[in-house]
């Protein structure tokens, strides 16, 4: 600014500056913009107390904030005198930056980079005060609720799809995911189903239900990239044996699988745990009617819903590219392995598992719904270790 002695040096460009105000100058935006971008990202992504759902809400708030900022820019432009400065401000404003950008599919990092310093400060103030008037106004928006879909397995049977306009408050259900394809020869050559492996499937289904409920999108394979990333994060954290290629964990019972998964979830209320148990029961309950007309043999299984859940998990891990590399082959093989064992299982194999699930749900029914529940995982020695055969 040439008005005061320089006390500091920008670590990015080595420019000398005298104060924070000088550092924030528009002429220095090539350094300050990336700095503030990183700060916002760190606040959203690395906050140790932020749950996956809270992070998603932050990103939803950011999108709404950007849309409202665009409207504010237009109103401000109309209120100002019609001069060259106002025209320049409007042209370089957020509305111009967001023109032609699909906020639902755009990368959050890119969206954050479009915010000016003042907009970042306003956004951070909003998300840091979730009970504030501005945050509550954004959270109550119809736009957020329109983007939420109830899990596909909760859709009432026989309900027809209506793709027309939906009245306000109408519940939206997700569509069934696409079933994975395994050849009949592969299924015939699969080793006999082991009862203990079904406890791992129960754990996987719990993690899948938690991920679906967290991101509010169903099926997960239809998620935008950011939601798919969050869903993958929930599943990987809840059932690490899925992504660890060296893991040989096999749960000896429903109790050990349940305790292990719940201990890895963020703090959840007892009512939420009941919902997850009900989800698991629905997804694991054998169907009395099976499809016989489909060329895919998995559709004819009484455990069709279980296989659809495994298929959706596989789609999440297979659909998102990681820096140009292909998805993890061990994850794909494990999921196909579990699918083959589910296909080979008998409906009676699940009777005891479902009975324990119902008992756990009943035990939670009379508890205080407002109490959060944290379970400590059982010692490693209590989790049976076994070598899973190579496919």
Short mmCIF file of C-alpha atoms in Angstrom, two decimals:
data_model
loop_
_atom_site.label_atom_id
_atom_site.label_comp_id
_atom_site.label_asym_id
_atom_site.label_seq_id
_atom_site.Cartn_x
_atom_site.Cartn_y
_atom_site.Cartn_z
CA UNK A 1 0.00 0.00 0.00
CA UNK A 2 3.14 2.23 0.30
CA UNK A 3 1.64 3.99 3.33
CA UNK A 4 3.24 2.08 6.21
CA UNK A 5 6.39 0.11 6.90
CA UNK A 6 6.17 -3.51 5.81
CA UNK A 7 6.23 -5.89 8.77
CA UNK A 8 5.29 -9.14 7.05
CA UNK A 9 6.03 -11.15 3.92
CA UNK A 10 3.55 -13.29 2.00
CA UNK A 11 4.79 -16.91 2.14
CA UNK A 12 3.40 -17.55 -1.33
CA UNK A 13 4.76 -14.66 -3.42
CA UNK A 14 7.20 -12.95 -0.98
CA UNK A 15 5.32 -9.66 -1.33
CA UNK A 16 5.88 -7.30 1.62
CA UNK A 17 2.77 -6.04 3.41
CA UNK A 18 2.03 -4.05 6.54
CA UNK A 19 -1.23 -5.46 7.91
CA UNK A 20 -4.06 -7.93 7.44
CA UNK A 21 -6.02 -5.32 5.52
CA UNK A 22 -3.13 -4.89 3.11
CA UNK A 23 -2.79 -8.68 2.77
CA UNK A 24 -6.48 -8.91 1.84
CA UNK A 25 -6.18 -6.30 -0.91
CA UNK A 26 -7.82 -7.17 -4.23
CA UNK A 27 -4.48 -6.91 -6.01
CA UNK A 28 -3.22 -9.74 -3.81
CA UNK A 29 -6.18 -12.06 -4.44
CA UNK A 30 -4.07 -14.63 -6.31
CA UNK A 31 -2.58 -15.57 -2.92
CA UNK A 32 -5.45 -14.86 -0.53
CA UNK A 33 -8.10 -16.74 -2.52
CA UNK A 34 -6.30 -20.14 -2.30
CA UNK A 35 -5.55 -19.46 1.37
CA UNK A 36 -9.18 -18.84 2.30
CA UNK A 37 -10.25 -21.77 0.15
CA UNK A 38 -8.03 -24.11 2.13
CA UNK A 39 -9.29 -22.65 5.41
CA UNK A 40 -12.92 -23.30 4.46
CA UNK A 41 -12.11 -26.81 3.26
CA UNK A 42 -10.30 -27.59 6.51
CA UNK A 43 -13.22 -26.32 8.56
CA UNK A 44 -15.69 -28.48 6.65
CA UNK A 45 -13.69 -31.64 6.00
CA UNK A 46 -11.35 -31.91 8.99
CA UNK A 47 -13.50 -30.77 11.90
CA UNK A 48 -13.03 -33.63 14.39
CA UNK A 49 -16.54 -33.26 15.81
CA UNK A 50 -18.35 -32.93 12.50
CA UNK A 51 -20.35 -35.97 11.48
CA UNK A 52 -20.88 -37.04 7.90
CA UNK A 53 -24.41 -35.66 8.03
CA UNK A 54 -23.17 -32.31 9.33
CA UNK A 55 -20.61 -32.08 6.53
CA UNK A 56 -23.31 -32.79 4.00
CA UNK A 57 -25.51 -30.10 5.54
CA UNK A 58 -22.61 -27.64 5.31
CA UNK A 59 -22.26 -28.34 1.59
CA UNK A 60 -26.02 -28.04 1.10
CA UNK A 61 -25.91 -24.72 2.96
CA UNK A 62 -23.03 -23.59 0.78
CA UNK A 63 -25.01 -24.28 -2.38
CA UNK A 64 -28.03 -22.43 -1.01
CA UNK A 65 -25.79 -19.58 0.14
CA UNK A 66 -24.36 -19.26 -3.35
CA UNK A 67 -27.81 -19.21 -4.92
CA UNK A 68 -29.01 -16.54 -2.48
CA UNK A 69 -25.81 -14.54 -3.02
CA UNK A 70 -26.51 -14.60 -6.74
CA UNK A 71 -29.99 -13.15 -6.07
CA UNK A 72 -28.50 -10.54 -3.72
CA UNK A 73 -26.03 -9.51 -6.42
CA UNK A 74 -28.89 -8.95 -8.86
CA UNK A 75 -30.92 -6.91 -6.35
CA UNK A 76 -27.89 -4.82 -5.42
CA UNK A 77 -27.16 -4.21 -9.08
CA UNK A 78 -30.70 -2.91 -9.68
CA UNK A 79 -30.47 -0.61 -6.66
CA UNK A 80 -27.18 0.96 -7.72
CA UNK A 81 -26.80 3.72 -10.26
CA UNK A 82 -26.47 2.51 -13.81
CA UNK A 83 -22.80 3.22 -14.25
CA UNK A 84 -19.69 1.43 -15.42
CA UNK A 85 -18.64 0.43 -11.90
CA UNK A 86 -21.96 -1.26 -11.17
CA UNK A 87 -21.80 -3.06 -14.50
CA UNK A 88 -18.32 -4.28 -13.73
CA UNK A 89 -19.32 -5.48 -10.24
CA UNK A 90 -22.25 -7.42 -11.65
CA UNK A 91 -20.15 -8.97 -14.38
CA UNK A 92 -17.48 -10.08 -11.95
CA UNK A 93 -19.92 -11.06 -9.19
CA UNK A 94 -20.88 -14.51 -8.03
CA UNK A 95 -23.78 -14.66 -10.46
CA UNK A 96 -21.39 -14.44 -13.37
CA UNK A 97 -19.08 -17.04 -11.88
CA UNK A 98 -21.92 -19.49 -11.31
CA UNK A 99 -23.48 -19.05 -14.72
CA UNK A 100 -23.66 -22.39 -16.50
CA UNK A 101 -22.44 -24.38 -13.46
CA UNK A 102 -24.51 -27.33 -12.22
CA UNK A 103 -24.31 -26.92 -8.44
CA UNK A 104 -25.54 -30.49 -7.88
CA UNK A 105 -22.65 -32.11 -9.74
CA UNK A 106 -19.87 -29.52 -9.43
CA UNK A 107 -16.93 -30.37 -7.20
CA UNK A 108 -17.32 -28.69 -3.75
CA UNK A 109 -13.70 -27.54 -3.84
CA UNK A 110 -14.38 -25.70 -7.07
CA UNK A 111 -17.54 -24.08 -5.68
CA UNK A 112 -15.65 -22.90 -2.59
CA UNK A 113 -12.99 -21.33 -4.78
CA UNK A 114 -15.64 -19.08 -6.36
CA UNK A 115 -16.52 -17.34 -3.10
CA UNK A 116 -14.97 -13.99 -2.36
CA UNK A 117 -13.46 -13.27 1.03
CA UNK A 118 -16.60 -11.54 2.34
CA UNK A 119 -18.80 -14.37 1.07
CA UNK A 120 -16.58 -16.93 2.76
CA UNK A 121 -16.81 -15.03 6.04
CA UNK A 122 -20.60 -14.87 5.77
CA UNK A 123 -20.82 -18.58 4.92
CA UNK A 124 -18.53 -19.61 7.79
CA UNK A 125 -20.55 -17.46 10.18
CA UNK A 126 -23.69 -19.27 9.04
CA UNK A 127 -22.39 -22.83 9.39
CA UNK A 128 -20.70 -22.08 12.72
CA UNK A 129 -24.04 -20.99 14.17
CA UNK A 130 -26.50 -23.72 13.12
CA UNK A 131 -29.17 -22.33 15.46
CA UNK A 132 -28.90 -18.85 13.98
CA UNK A 133 -31.66 -17.25 11.97
CA UNK A 134 -29.79 -17.50 8.66
CA UNK A 135 -28.88 -21.18 9.12
CA UNK A 136 -32.42 -22.12 10.15
CA UNK A 137 -33.81 -20.29 7.14
CA UNK A 138 -31.55 -22.24 4.80
CA UNK A 139 -32.21 -25.59 6.52
CA UNK A 140 -35.96 -25.06 6.21
CA UNK A 141 -35.66 -24.53 2.48
CA UNK A 142 -37.75 -26.75 0.20
CA UNK A 143 -34.71 -27.12 -2.06
CA UNK A 144 -32.86 -29.19 0.55
CA UNK A 145 -35.83 -31.46 1.20
CA UNK A 146 -36.42 -31.98 -2.52
CA UNK A 147 -32.96 -33.52 -2.81
CA UNK A 148 -33.60 -36.13 -0.09
CA UNK A 149 -34.82 -39.62 -1.00
CA UNK A 150 -36.03 -42.27 1.43
CA UNK A 151 -34.33 -45.68 1.15
CA UNK A 152 -35.57 -47.80 -1.73
CA UNK A 153 -36.39 -50.73 0.56
CA UNK A 154 -38.90 -48.60 2.54
CA UNK A 155 -41.07 -47.92 -0.49
CA UNK A 156 -44.56 -49.38 0.05
CA UNK A 157 -45.13 -52.43 -2.11
CA UNK A 158 -47.32 -51.81 -5.13
CA UNK A 159 -46.75 -48.04 -5.16
CA UNK A 160 -46.56 -46.77 -8.72
CA UNK A 161 -43.96 -44.28 -9.84
CA UNK A 162 -45.17 -40.76 -10.50
CA UNK A 163 -42.66 -38.62 -12.36
CA UNK A 164 -44.91 -35.56 -12.39
CA UNK A 165 -44.72 -32.53 -10.06
CA UNK A 166 -44.78 -33.46 -6.37
CA UNK A 167 -46.83 -31.54 -3.80
CA UNK A 168 -44.88 -29.95 -0.97
CA UNK A 169 -44.05 -32.44 1.76
CA UNK A 170 -44.50 -35.50 -0.46
CA UNK A 171 -42.09 -38.30 0.43
CA UNK A 172 -39.76 -39.47 -2.30
CA UNK A 173 -38.51 -43.05 -2.42
CA UNK A 174 -35.40 -44.19 -4.22
CA UNK A 175 -35.44 -46.73 -7.03
CA UNK A 176 -34.00 -50.21 -6.62
CA UNK A 177 -30.29 -50.36 -7.49
CA UNK A 178 -29.11 -52.40 -10.43
CA UNK A 179 -28.37 -56.01 -9.51
CA UNK A 180 -24.77 -57.11 -9.92
CA UNK A 181 -24.21 -59.87 -12.45
CA UNK A 182 -22.60 -63.18 -11.52
CA UNK A 183 -22.62 -66.11 -13.90
CA UNK A 184 -24.43 -69.28 -12.96
CA UNK A 185 -21.12 -71.13 -13.31
CA UNK A 186 -19.52 -68.79 -10.75
CA UNK A 187 -22.41 -69.34 -8.35
CA UNK A 188 -22.31 -73.10 -8.82
CA UNK A 189 -18.56 -73.21 -8.12
CA UNK A 190 -18.78 -71.08 -4.99
CA UNK A 191 -17.86 -72.96 -1.78
CA UNK A 192 -20.74 -74.02 0.50
CA UNK A 193 -22.18 -71.13 2.49
CA UNK A 194 -20.78 -70.74 6.00
CA UNK A 195 -23.28 -69.63 8.62
CA UNK A 196 -20.73 -67.39 10.37
CA UNK A 197 -20.16 -65.39 7.18
CA UNK A 198 -23.79 -64.30 7.31
CA UNK A 199 -22.94 -62.27 10.42
CA UNK A 200 -20.48 -60.31 8.27
CA UNK A 201 -23.28 -59.74 5.77
CA UNK A 202 -25.43 -58.40 8.63
CA UNK A 203 -22.63 -55.97 9.53
CA UNK A 204 -22.29 -54.90 5.89
CA UNK A 205 -26.04 -54.31 5.58
CA UNK A 206 -26.00 -52.20 8.77
CA UNK A 207 -23.20 -50.06 7.36
CA UNK A 208 -25.07 -49.74 4.06
CA UNK A 209 -28.25 -48.58 5.81
CA UNK A 210 -26.28 -46.06 7.90
CA UNK A 211 -24.62 -44.65 4.77
CA UNK A 212 -27.94 -44.36 2.93
CA UNK A 213 -29.57 -42.60 5.86
CA UNK A 214 -26.57 -40.28 6.28
CA UNK A 215 -26.42 -38.92 2.73
CA UNK A 216 -30.19 -38.91 2.14
CA UNK A 217 -29.84 -40.43 -1.33
CA UNK A 218 -31.16 -43.77 -2.53
CA UNK A 219 -29.83 -45.79 -4.15
CA UNK A 220 -26.27 -44.79 -3.33
CA UNK A 221 -25.21 -45.57 -6.90
CA UNK A 222 -27.32 -42.60 -8.05
CA UNK A 223 -25.47 -40.17 -5.75
CA UNK A 224 -23.53 -37.16 -6.94
CA UNK A 225 -19.74 -37.62 -6.47
CA UNK A 226 -19.59 -35.82 -3.12
CA UNK A 227 -22.43 -37.91 -1.64
CA UNK A 228 -20.88 -41.11 -3.01
CA UNK A 229 -17.60 -40.16 -1.32
CA UNK A 230 -19.37 -39.63 2.01
CA UNK A 231 -21.25 -42.92 1.67
CA UNK A 232 -18.00 -44.74 0.94
CA UNK A 233 -16.43 -43.09 3.99
CA UNK A 234 -19.26 -44.27 6.27
CA UNK A 235 -19.12 -47.85 4.98
CA UNK A 236 -15.33 -48.09 5.08
CA UNK A 237 -15.27 -46.81 8.66
CA UNK A 238 -18.11 -49.06 9.87
CA UNK A 239 -16.86 -52.30 8.26
CA UNK A 240 -13.10 -51.95 7.73
CA UNK A 241 -12.83 -55.66 6.92
CA UNK A 242 -14.34 -54.82 3.54
CA UNK A 243 -11.55 -52.50 2.40
CA UNK A 244 -8.62 -54.12 4.20
CA UNK A 245 -7.23 -56.72 1.76
CA UNK A 246 -5.48 -58.55 4.61
CA UNK A 247 -8.51 -58.73 6.91
CA UNK A 248 -9.78 -62.20 7.79
CA UNK A 249 -12.37 -61.07 10.34
CA UNK A 250 -15.44 -63.24 10.73
CA UNK A 251 -17.95 -62.33 13.44
CA UNK A 252 -19.06 -65.30 15.57
CA UNK A 253 -22.52 -63.88 16.18
CA UNK A 254 -25.00 -61.06 15.70
CA UNK A 255 -23.97 -59.41 18.98
CA UNK A 256 -20.31 -59.07 18.03
CA UNK A 257 -21.17 -57.76 14.56
CA UNK A 258 -23.67 -55.25 15.97
CA UNK A 259 -21.35 -53.95 18.69
CA UNK A 260 -18.42 -53.63 16.31
CA UNK A 261 -20.35 -51.64 13.70
CA UNK A 262 -22.16 -49.32 16.14
CA UNK A 263 -18.90 -48.53 17.95
CA UNK A 264 -17.51 -47.18 14.67
CA UNK A 265 -20.47 -44.93 13.85
CA UNK A 266 -20.72 -41.34 14.99
CA UNK A 267 -22.87 -40.75 18.07
CA UNK A 268 -26.39 -41.88 17.20
CA UNK A 269 -29.61 -41.86 19.19
CA UNK A 270 -31.35 -45.03 20.24
CA UNK A 271 -34.23 -44.23 17.91
CA UNK A 272 -31.76 -44.09 15.02
CA UNK A 273 -30.30 -47.44 16.07
CA UNK A 274 -33.79 -48.92 16.02
CA UNK A 275 -34.27 -47.61 12.51
CA UNK A 276 -31.00 -49.22 11.41
CA UNK A 277 -32.07 -52.53 12.94
CA UNK A 278 -35.42 -52.30 11.15
CA UNK A 279 -33.57 -51.55 7.91
CA UNK A 280 -31.35 -54.59 8.42
CA UNK A 281 -34.35 -56.80 9.15
CA UNK A 282 -36.09 -55.64 5.96
CA UNK A 283 -33.00 -56.16 3.82
CA UNK A 284 -32.20 -59.60 5.30
CA UNK A 285 -35.74 -61.00 5.43
CA UNK A 286 -36.23 -63.73 2.77
CA UNK A 287 -38.97 -62.97 0.28
CA UNK A 288 -41.85 -65.39 -0.17
CA UNK A 289 -42.11 -64.48 -3.85
CA UNK A 290 -39.13 -64.63 -6.19
CA UNK A 291 -38.66 -63.38 -9.73
CA UNK A 292 -38.27 -66.19 -12.24
CA UNK A 293 -38.38 -64.33 -15.54
CA UNK A 294 -35.06 -62.47 -15.15
CA UNK A 295 -31.98 -63.89 -16.91
CA UNK A 296 -29.93 -62.83 -13.87
CA UNK A 297 -30.12 -65.73 -11.40
CA UNK A 298 -29.68 -63.38 -8.42
CA UNK A 299 -33.13 -61.90 -9.04
CA UNK A 300 -34.65 -65.31 -8.36
CA UNK A 301 -33.12 -65.58 -4.90
CA UNK A 302 -35.35 -65.22 -1.81
CA UNK A 303 -32.57 -62.94 -0.50
CA UNK A 304 -33.02 -60.55 -3.42
CA UNK A 305 -33.06 -57.43 -1.22
CA UNK A 306 -29.82 -58.48 0.47
CA UNK A 307 -28.20 -58.99 -2.92
CA UNK A 308 -29.47 -55.59 -4.12
CA UNK A 309 -27.86 -53.94 -1.07
CA UNK A 310 -24.53 -55.65 -1.82
CA UNK A 311 -24.90 -54.59 -5.46
CA UNK A 312 -25.38 -50.95 -4.46
CA UNK A 313 -22.29 -51.04 -2.24
CA UNK A 314 -20.28 -52.47 -5.12
CA UNK A 315 -21.58 -49.73 -7.42
CA UNK A 316 -20.44 -47.03 -4.96
CA UNK A 317 -16.90 -48.41 -4.82
CA UNK A 318 -16.79 -49.06 -8.56
CA UNK A 319 -18.42 -45.89 -9.84
CA UNK A 320 -16.02 -43.25 -8.50
CA UNK A 321 -12.59 -42.99 -10.06
CA UNK A 322 -9.71 -42.37 -7.69
CA UNK A 323 -7.19 -40.14 -9.37
CA UNK A 324 -7.64 -41.96 -12.65
CA UNK A 325 -7.02 -45.41 -11.18
CA UNK A 326 -9.43 -48.32 -11.20
CA UNK A 327 -11.45 -49.30 -8.09
CA UNK A 328 -9.98 -51.70 -5.54
CA UNK A 329 -10.09 -55.25 -6.86
CA UNK A 330 -10.11 -56.84 -3.36
CA UNK A 331 -13.28 -54.92 -2.46
CA UNK A 332 -15.01 -56.12 -5.61
CA UNK A 333 -13.95 -59.71 -5.01
CA UNK A 334 -15.08 -59.64 -1.38
CA UNK A 335 -18.50 -58.28 -2.30
CA UNK A 336 -18.92 -60.87 -5.05
CA UNK A 337 -17.80 -63.50 -2.53
CA UNK A 338 -20.45 -62.40 -0.02
CA UNK A 339 -23.09 -62.27 -2.76
CA UNK A 340 -22.31 -65.86 -3.73
CA UNK A 341 -22.64 -66.99 -0.10
CA UNK A 342 -25.94 -65.15 0.31
CA UNK A 343 -27.22 -66.77 -2.88
CA UNK A 344 -26.19 -70.21 -1.59
CA UNK A 345 -27.81 -69.67 1.82
CA UNK A 346 -31.23 -70.98 2.76
CA UNK A 347 -34.09 -68.88 4.18
CA UNK A 348 -33.95 -70.88 7.41
CA UNK A 349 -30.30 -69.85 7.84
CA UNK A 350 -31.52 -66.32 8.56
CA UNK A 351 -34.26 -67.18 11.07
CA UNK A 352 -32.01 -67.01 14.13
CA UNK A 353 -30.25 -63.85 12.90
CA UNK A 354 -33.58 -62.11 12.29
CA UNK A 355 -34.88 -63.21 15.71
CA UNK A 356 -31.86 -61.63 17.43
CA UNK A 357 -32.28 -58.44 15.38
CA UNK A 358 -35.95 -58.17 16.41
CA UNK A 359 -35.02 -58.75 20.05
CA UNK A 360 -32.42 -55.97 19.93
CA UNK A 361 -34.94 -53.62 18.34
CA UNK A 362 -37.51 -54.39 21.05
CA UNK A 363 -34.92 -53.81 23.77
CA UNK A 364 -34.27 -50.32 22.41
CA UNK A 365 -37.95 -49.46 22.03
CA UNK A 366 -38.54 -48.42 25.62
CA UNK A 367 -35.31 -46.46 26.03
CA UNK A 368 -34.97 -42.69 25.97
CA UNK A 369 -34.78 -41.67 22.32
CA UNK A 370 -32.77 -38.55 23.08
CA UNK A 371 -29.85 -40.48 24.58
CA UNK A 372 -26.92 -41.02 22.28
CA UNK A 373 -25.36 -44.44 22.35
CA UNK A 374 -21.73 -45.39 22.04
CA UNK A 375 -20.64 -49.00 22.25
CA UNK A 376 -17.07 -50.08 22.83
CA UNK A 377 -15.92 -52.77 20.41
CA UNK A 378 -15.20 -56.16 21.88
CA UNK A 379 -11.55 -57.15 22.25
CA UNK A 380 -9.97 -58.46 19.11
CA UNK A 381 -9.63 -61.88 20.70
CA UNK A 382 -13.41 -62.19 20.82
CA UNK A 383 -13.74 -61.70 17.07
CA UNK A 384 -13.11 -64.97 15.35
CA UNK A 385 -10.34 -64.94 12.77
CA UNK A 386 -10.46 -67.25 9.78
CA UNK A 387 -8.88 -67.42 6.38
CA UNK A 388 -11.38 -66.58 3.64
CA UNK A 389 -10.83 -68.78 0.62
CA UNK A 390 -9.41 -67.20 -2.51
CA UNK A 391 -11.92 -67.07 -5.32
#
